Short mmCIF file of C-alpha atoms in Angstrom, two decimals:
data_model
loop_
_atom_site.label_atom_id
_atom_site.label_comp_id
_atom_site.label_asym_id
_atom_site.label_seq_id
_atom_site.Cartn_x
_atom_site.Cartn_y
_atom_site.Cartn_z
CA UNK A 1 -49.94 24.01 -55.24
CA UNK A 2 -52.31 22.06 -57.08
CA UNK A 3 -53.89 23.64 -60.07
CA UNK A 4 -56.16 20.94 -61.45
CA UNK A 5 -59.94 20.88 -61.89
CA UNK A 6 -61.79 20.10 -58.46
CA UNK A 7 -63.37 16.90 -58.35
CA UNK A 8 -66.26 15.64 -56.02
CA UNK A 9 -66.86 12.08 -55.28
CA UNK A 10 -64.77 10.97 -58.25
CA UNK A 11 -61.69 11.03 -56.22
CA UNK A 12 -63.00 8.29 -53.91
CA UNK A 13 -63.16 4.71 -54.21
CA UNK A 14 -66.31 3.44 -55.99
CA UNK A 15 -66.41 0.21 -54.14
CA UNK A 16 -67.65 -0.65 -50.84
CA UNK A 17 -64.86 -0.96 -48.32
CA UNK A 18 -65.14 -3.32 -45.35
CA UNK A 19 -65.23 -1.88 -41.82
CA UNK A 20 -61.86 -0.93 -40.54
CA UNK A 21 -60.26 -0.71 -44.05
CA UNK A 22 -57.66 2.12 -44.46
CA UNK A 23 -59.30 5.23 -46.33
CA UNK A 24 -58.48 5.03 -50.01
CA UNK A 25 -58.75 7.80 -52.63
CA UNK A 26 -58.63 6.67 -56.14
CA UNK A 27 -60.03 7.23 -59.60
CA UNK A 28 -58.16 10.45 -60.58
CA UNK A 29 -55.54 11.09 -63.29
CA UNK A 30 -52.67 13.38 -62.71
CA UNK A 31 -50.78 15.42 -65.10
CA UNK A 32 -47.33 16.35 -63.99
CA UNK A 33 -45.17 19.05 -65.86
CA UNK A 34 -41.66 18.93 -64.98
CA UNK A 35 -38.64 21.24 -65.95
CA UNK A 36 -34.96 21.48 -65.01
CA UNK A 37 -35.12 23.61 -61.76
CA UNK A 38 -34.44 27.00 -60.03
CA UNK A 39 -32.89 28.20 -56.98
CA UNK A 40 -35.02 29.62 -54.30
CA UNK A 41 -33.07 32.85 -54.29
CA UNK A 42 -30.19 34.70 -55.54
CA UNK A 43 -28.21 34.63 -52.42
CA UNK A 44 -25.04 32.64 -51.80
CA UNK A 45 -26.66 29.78 -49.90
CA UNK A 46 -29.66 29.40 -52.15
CA UNK A 47 -27.35 29.11 -55.12
CA UNK A 48 -25.13 26.84 -53.32
CA UNK A 49 -27.85 24.29 -52.42
CA UNK A 50 -29.27 24.49 -56.08
CA UNK A 51 -25.89 24.03 -57.82
CA UNK A 52 -24.89 21.18 -55.30
CA UNK A 53 -27.97 19.24 -56.32
CA UNK A 54 -27.73 19.96 -59.87
CA UNK A 55 -23.90 19.34 -60.23
CA UNK A 56 -24.09 16.20 -57.99
CA UNK A 57 -26.36 14.45 -60.58
CA UNK A 58 -24.34 11.72 -62.17
CA UNK A 59 -26.58 12.00 -65.29
CA UNK A 60 -25.24 15.49 -65.61
CA UNK A 61 -21.53 15.09 -64.65
CA UNK A 62 -20.28 11.59 -65.46
CA UNK A 63 -16.99 11.97 -63.82
CA UNK A 64 -16.10 9.42 -61.09
CA UNK A 65 -17.18 10.94 -57.71
CA UNK A 66 -13.57 10.65 -56.34
CA UNK A 67 -12.48 12.85 -59.11
CA UNK A 68 -15.36 15.26 -59.35
CA UNK A 69 -16.48 15.89 -55.72
CA UNK A 70 -13.19 17.45 -54.67
CA UNK A 71 -13.53 19.76 -57.65
CA UNK A 72 -17.29 20.30 -57.00
CA UNK A 73 -17.11 20.98 -53.14
CA UNK A 74 -13.85 22.99 -53.72
CA UNK A 75 -13.42 25.48 -56.55
CA UNK A 76 -16.97 25.28 -58.09
CA UNK A 77 -19.08 25.59 -55.02
CA UNK A 78 -16.73 28.05 -53.37
CA UNK A 79 -16.82 30.69 -56.49
CA UNK A 80 -19.72 29.71 -58.79
CA UNK A 81 -22.83 30.62 -56.47
CA UNK A 82 -21.70 34.30 -56.49
CA UNK A 83 -21.47 34.45 -60.22
CA UNK A 84 -24.65 32.44 -60.76
CA UNK A 85 -26.56 34.54 -58.13
CA UNK A 86 -25.39 37.81 -59.96
CA UNK A 87 -26.64 36.47 -63.21
CA UNK A 88 -30.07 35.53 -61.84
CA UNK A 89 -30.39 39.02 -60.27
CA UNK A 90 -30.40 40.45 -63.72
CA UNK A 91 -33.58 38.32 -64.74
CA UNK A 92 -35.38 37.73 -61.36
CA UNK A 93 -39.08 38.12 -61.10
CA UNK A 94 -39.07 40.70 -58.22
CA UNK A 95 -42.97 40.83 -58.09
CA UNK A 96 -43.03 37.22 -57.17
CA UNK A 97 -39.66 36.83 -55.71
CA UNK A 98 -38.85 33.91 -57.96
CA UNK A 99 -37.12 32.92 -61.19
CA UNK A 100 -38.79 33.31 -64.65
CA UNK A 101 -38.68 29.62 -65.10
CA UNK A 102 -40.65 29.11 -61.86
CA UNK A 103 -43.04 31.76 -62.94
CA UNK A 104 -43.58 30.48 -66.43
CA UNK A 105 -43.73 26.77 -65.32
CA UNK A 106 -46.48 27.62 -62.91
CA UNK A 107 -48.30 29.61 -65.49
CA UNK A 108 -48.13 26.54 -68.13
CA UNK A 109 -49.70 24.30 -65.31
CA UNK A 110 -52.37 26.67 -64.61
CA UNK A 111 -53.35 27.21 -68.26
CA UNK A 112 -53.19 23.58 -68.90
CA UNK A 113 -55.53 22.91 -66.02
CA UNK A 114 -57.98 25.49 -67.53
CA UNK A 115 -57.86 23.46 -70.79
CA UNK A 116 -59.10 20.37 -68.78
CA UNK A 117 -61.65 22.08 -66.68
CA UNK A 118 -64.30 19.95 -68.60
CA UNK A 119 -62.39 16.64 -67.26
CA UNK A 120 -63.25 16.46 -63.47
CA UNK A 121 -60.94 13.56 -63.16
CA UNK A 122 -57.80 15.52 -64.15
CA UNK A 123 -55.48 17.27 -61.74
CA UNK A 124 -52.46 19.23 -63.24
CA UNK A 125 -49.38 19.70 -60.92
CA UNK A 126 -45.73 20.90 -61.76
CA UNK A 127 -42.53 20.19 -60.23
CA UNK A 128 -38.66 20.69 -60.77
CA UNK A 129 -35.88 18.16 -61.07
CA UNK A 130 -33.71 20.48 -58.88
CA UNK A 131 -34.76 22.82 -56.46
CA UNK A 132 -38.50 23.61 -55.44
CA UNK A 133 -41.12 22.50 -55.85
CA UNK A 134 -39.66 19.02 -56.17
CA UNK A 135 -41.00 16.27 -58.34
CA UNK A 136 -41.35 14.06 -55.32
CA UNK A 137 -43.61 16.86 -53.60
CA UNK A 138 -45.69 17.12 -56.72
CA UNK A 139 -46.34 13.21 -56.72
CA UNK A 140 -47.16 13.49 -53.16
CA UNK A 141 -49.85 16.08 -53.93
CA UNK A 142 -51.36 14.14 -56.69
CA UNK A 143 -51.40 10.83 -54.83
CA UNK A 144 -53.02 12.66 -51.99
CA UNK A 145 -55.86 13.88 -54.36
CA UNK A 146 -56.56 10.23 -55.41
CA UNK A 147 -54.45 10.04 -58.67
CA UNK A 148 -53.74 6.34 -59.29
CA UNK A 149 -52.59 7.20 -62.76
CA UNK A 150 -50.02 9.98 -63.88
CA UNK A 151 -48.74 11.24 -67.01
CA UNK A 152 -45.42 12.82 -66.57
CA UNK A 153 -44.30 15.59 -69.14
CA UNK A 154 -40.68 16.36 -69.00
CA UNK A 155 -40.59 19.67 -70.89
CA UNK A 156 -37.69 18.89 -73.03
CA UNK A 157 -38.49 18.63 -76.59
CA UNK A 158 -35.23 16.96 -77.49
CA UNK A 159 -34.23 13.75 -75.34
CA UNK A 160 -30.98 13.81 -73.49
CA UNK A 161 -29.92 11.61 -70.47
CA UNK A 162 -28.93 14.73 -68.71
CA UNK A 163 -32.66 16.16 -68.95
CA UNK A 164 -35.32 13.79 -69.79
CA UNK A 165 -33.77 10.70 -68.30
CA UNK A 166 -32.93 12.21 -65.00
CA UNK A 167 -36.33 13.82 -64.76
CA UNK A 168 -37.74 10.36 -65.06
CA UNK A 169 -35.21 8.95 -62.77
CA UNK A 170 -36.49 11.33 -59.99
CA UNK A 171 -40.08 10.43 -60.72
CA UNK A 172 -39.42 6.70 -60.06
CA UNK A 173 -37.43 7.41 -56.85
CA UNK A 174 -40.41 9.10 -55.60
CA UNK A 175 -42.53 6.24 -56.63
CA UNK A 176 -40.26 3.71 -54.98
CA UNK A 177 -41.48 5.15 -51.62
CA UNK A 178 -45.14 4.64 -52.39
CA UNK A 179 -46.77 1.41 -51.37
CA UNK A 180 -49.91 2.00 -53.48
CA UNK A 181 -47.79 3.09 -56.62
CA UNK A 182 -49.79 4.79 -59.39
CA UNK A 183 -49.42 3.77 -62.79
CA UNK A 184 -47.38 6.16 -64.86
CA UNK A 185 -46.81 7.24 -68.47
CA UNK A 186 -43.95 9.48 -69.77
CA UNK A 187 -44.53 11.87 -72.68
CA UNK A 188 -41.94 10.89 -75.36
CA UNK A 189 -39.68 13.66 -76.86
CA UNK A 190 -41.42 15.73 -79.24
CA UNK A 191 -38.55 17.23 -81.30
CA UNK A 192 -40.15 16.28 -84.52
CA UNK A 193 -43.82 16.49 -83.76
CA UNK A 194 -45.94 18.46 -86.14
CA UNK A 195 -47.58 20.44 -83.54
CA UNK A 196 -44.40 21.45 -81.85
CA UNK A 197 -42.69 22.37 -85.23
CA UNK A 198 -45.81 24.46 -86.10
CA UNK A 199 -45.89 26.24 -82.82
CA UNK A 200 -42.10 27.25 -83.24
CA UNK A 201 -42.70 28.47 -86.85
CA UNK A 202 -45.58 30.41 -85.84
CA UNK A 203 -43.60 32.06 -83.06
CA UNK A 204 -40.87 33.02 -85.48
CA UNK A 205 -42.99 34.55 -87.92
CA UNK A 206 -44.95 36.47 -85.40
CA UNK A 207 -41.83 37.76 -83.69
CA UNK A 208 -39.98 38.71 -86.94
CA UNK A 209 -43.03 40.43 -88.35
CA UNK A 210 -42.88 42.84 -85.36
CA UNK A 211 -39.24 43.68 -85.86
CA UNK A 212 -38.01 47.02 -87.50
CA UNK A 213 -35.21 45.01 -89.20
CA UNK A 214 -34.97 41.65 -91.24
CA UNK A 215 -32.37 39.29 -89.60
CA UNK A 216 -29.96 37.96 -92.24
CA UNK A 217 -29.40 34.94 -90.21
CA UNK A 218 -31.45 33.20 -87.56
CA UNK A 219 -29.76 30.82 -85.01
CA UNK A 220 -31.47 27.89 -83.39
CA UNK A 221 -29.43 27.59 -80.14
CA UNK A 222 -29.64 24.70 -78.02
CA UNK A 223 -28.24 23.83 -74.71
CA UNK A 224 -25.06 21.88 -75.27
CA UNK A 225 -23.99 18.63 -73.98
CA UNK A 226 -20.28 17.16 -73.76
CA UNK A 227 -19.37 15.67 -77.29
CA UNK A 228 -18.36 12.40 -75.15
CA UNK A 229 -22.02 11.91 -74.20
CA UNK A 230 -22.96 11.97 -77.81
CA UNK A 231 -20.36 9.57 -78.85
CA UNK A 232 -21.57 7.20 -76.13
CA UNK A 233 -25.02 7.11 -77.65
CA UNK A 234 -27.04 10.06 -76.26
CA UNK A 235 -29.49 10.95 -79.18
CA UNK A 236 -29.75 14.71 -78.24
CA UNK A 237 -27.60 16.07 -81.16
CA UNK A 238 -29.58 14.13 -83.87
CA UNK A 239 -32.88 15.32 -82.27
CA UNK A 240 -31.65 18.99 -82.31
CA UNK A 241 -30.60 18.79 -85.90
CA UNK A 242 -33.85 17.24 -87.05
CA UNK A 243 -35.83 19.97 -85.10
CA UNK A 244 -33.94 22.65 -87.11
CA UNK A 245 -34.19 20.92 -90.37
CA UNK A 246 -38.11 20.34 -90.01
CA UNK A 247 -38.33 24.02 -88.85
CA UNK A 248 -36.27 25.12 -91.86
CA UNK A 249 -38.70 23.14 -94.06
CA UNK A 250 -41.77 24.64 -92.66
CA UNK A 251 -40.44 28.24 -93.12
CA UNK A 252 -39.10 27.58 -96.45
CA UNK A 253 -35.62 28.70 -95.48
CA UNK A 254 -32.24 27.27 -96.45
CA UNK A 255 -29.31 26.17 -94.20
CA UNK A 256 -27.78 29.53 -94.39
CA UNK A 257 -30.75 31.47 -93.05
CA UNK A 258 -31.48 29.03 -90.12
CA UNK A 259 -28.59 27.41 -88.60
CA UNK A 260 -27.93 25.11 -85.49
CA UNK A 261 -25.57 26.09 -82.70
CA UNK A 262 -25.04 25.10 -79.04
CA UNK A 263 -24.62 27.10 -75.83
CA UNK A 264 -24.19 26.96 -72.14
CA UNK A 265 -20.88 25.14 -71.79
CA UNK A 266 -19.35 24.05 -68.65
CA UNK A 267 -15.82 22.76 -67.95
CA UNK A 268 -12.85 22.20 -70.18
CA UNK A 269 -14.08 19.26 -72.25
CA UNK A 270 -15.26 19.55 -75.94
CA UNK A 271 -18.98 20.06 -76.31
CA UNK A 272 -21.34 19.83 -79.28
CA UNK A 273 -20.30 22.49 -81.93
CA UNK A 274 -20.72 24.97 -83.37
CA UNK A 275 -20.81 27.21 -80.27
CA UNK A 276 -23.26 29.97 -80.15
CA UNK A 277 -21.06 32.69 -78.98
CA UNK A 278 -18.22 31.87 -81.37
CA UNK A 279 -20.71 31.66 -84.19
CA UNK A 280 -22.40 35.16 -83.54
CA UNK A 281 -18.83 36.65 -83.22
CA UNK A 282 -17.83 34.99 -86.53
CA UNK A 283 -20.85 36.34 -88.29
CA UNK A 284 -20.35 39.85 -87.16
CA UNK A 285 -16.80 39.84 -88.22
CA UNK A 286 -17.84 38.64 -91.68
CA UNK A 287 -20.16 41.48 -92.15
CA UNK A 288 -23.54 40.15 -90.90
CA UNK A 289 -25.24 43.15 -89.34
CA UNK A 290 -28.67 41.58 -88.11
CA UNK A 291 -29.41 38.41 -86.44
CA UNK A 292 -32.17 36.71 -84.41
CA UNK A 293 -31.78 33.79 -82.12
CA UNK A 294 -34.38 31.17 -80.90
CA UNK A 295 -34.01 28.48 -78.32
CA UNK A 296 -36.10 25.48 -79.53
CA UNK A 297 -34.74 22.99 -76.81
CA UNK A 298 -36.09 25.31 -73.99
CA UNK A 299 -39.90 25.07 -73.37
CA UNK A 300 -39.70 28.16 -71.05
CA UNK A 301 -37.34 31.40 -70.82
CA UNK A 302 -34.82 31.02 -68.13
CA UNK A 303 -31.27 31.92 -67.30
CA UNK A 304 -29.74 30.44 -70.44
CA UNK A 305 -32.22 32.39 -72.67
CA UNK A 306 -32.81 35.63 -70.97
CA UNK A 307 -29.32 36.27 -69.42
CA UNK A 308 -26.96 34.21 -71.53
CA UNK A 309 -28.56 34.75 -75.04
CA UNK A 310 -30.32 37.98 -74.62
CA UNK A 311 -27.50 39.29 -72.59
CA UNK A 312 -24.07 37.70 -73.00
CA UNK A 313 -24.42 36.60 -76.62
CA UNK A 314 -26.05 39.82 -77.63
CA UNK A 315 -23.04 41.69 -76.17
CA UNK A 316 -20.68 39.50 -78.20
CA UNK A 317 -22.34 40.07 -81.35
CA UNK A 318 -22.59 43.97 -80.90
CA UNK A 319 -18.92 44.16 -79.71
CA UNK A 320 -17.87 42.15 -82.85
CA UNK A 321 -19.47 44.78 -85.18
CA UNK A 322 -23.19 43.65 -85.34
CA UNK A 323 -25.98 46.14 -85.42
CA UNK A 324 -29.33 44.51 -84.87
CA UNK A 325 -29.95 41.59 -82.42
CA UNK A 326 -33.28 40.01 -81.10
CA UNK A 327 -34.00 37.00 -79.04
CA UNK A 328 -37.21 35.17 -80.05
CA UNK A 329 -38.96 34.12 -76.87
CA UNK A 330 -39.52 30.57 -75.94
CA UNK A 331 -43.11 29.17 -76.34
CA UNK A 332 -43.64 29.70 -72.65
CA UNK A 333 -47.54 29.77 -71.84
CA UNK A 334 -48.37 31.48 -75.15
CA UNK A 335 -51.56 30.44 -76.95
CA UNK A 336 -49.49 28.43 -79.56
CA UNK A 337 -47.34 26.63 -76.98
CA UNK A 338 -50.29 25.80 -74.81
CA UNK A 339 -52.26 24.45 -77.57
CA UNK A 340 -49.10 22.22 -78.42
CA UNK A 341 -48.71 21.11 -74.86
CA UNK A 342 -52.49 20.22 -74.68
CA UNK A 343 -52.26 18.32 -77.82
CA UNK A 344 -49.36 16.21 -76.64
CA UNK A 345 -51.05 15.54 -73.09
CA UNK A 346 -54.44 14.46 -74.70
CA UNK A 347 -52.64 12.11 -76.97
CA UNK A 348 -50.87 10.44 -73.93
CA UNK A 349 -54.20 10.21 -71.97
CA UNK A 350 -55.82 8.22 -74.83
CA UNK A 351 -57.49 5.09 -73.16
CA UNK A 352 -57.43 6.74 -69.68
CA UNK A 353 -60.27 9.16 -70.26
#
């Protein structure tokens, strides 16, 4: 699974060890890309295992387990695996028999490893918070190669306890089992980083230049969180709003041309508003005929962008009277996206190389 540059003797201890000393591999630096996760397949039990792990996370669902677990193991895990599996079927990478998120994240790791090919001490790995390959397995591969320092990169531009924090939690759960624990750093949220804003702006400009229509409105649609989480202090909403504001300033647009919305609701509680599906419906009914949607909170295209936005939300807009709809792809492993990731990683490696 490793995609880092190959090292020679650099991965071994440079000191002489006494006779009988356990073998030691040190001296390497790991870079670990992490994203949300993916099921192993679209069948019922693959989806069941994935959803159980995801929806059992107390960072994601903060309800008391005595209240939530009967719901989770009752109605949710009885019915949701079939529906989720059917949606994944629409976007599944059949050539590699995996989800697009897994394909893209692997590609990001490979391209980042290529960017560090001149740094023989660097090894790049990737792992998922939920599903496979796990964060724990990625840490195991890094330490086996002699990485005693690790830069963890949660691929979430905007911080939320439901994403960045739980990924870091999982990293430390893995480290708790290691006697010779490596030193770790975690890349901070990069929602307002100039390199990130510039990469987003370039992706919008390039995409819109290739369309045969001009969108009257562009929506920046972010994954939602329950409003209660924001009220308890989660900074996610503020991070999303700042990303859109900076992107708007970079593009020279006003707040009517580029708007913030939130998607992917779950359950009956109120989530961050305005909702993406309700917004596109209202725009179409108000006479807007052409829109585009970008997902700045996603570093890679996945079920929420490919099936929900480019599928369900597109259908809502067209059904309400819209005529032209375009989804702007995530940065993925594009040149602009990878240049941005490399910039942030090299910044965090300062003092280690």
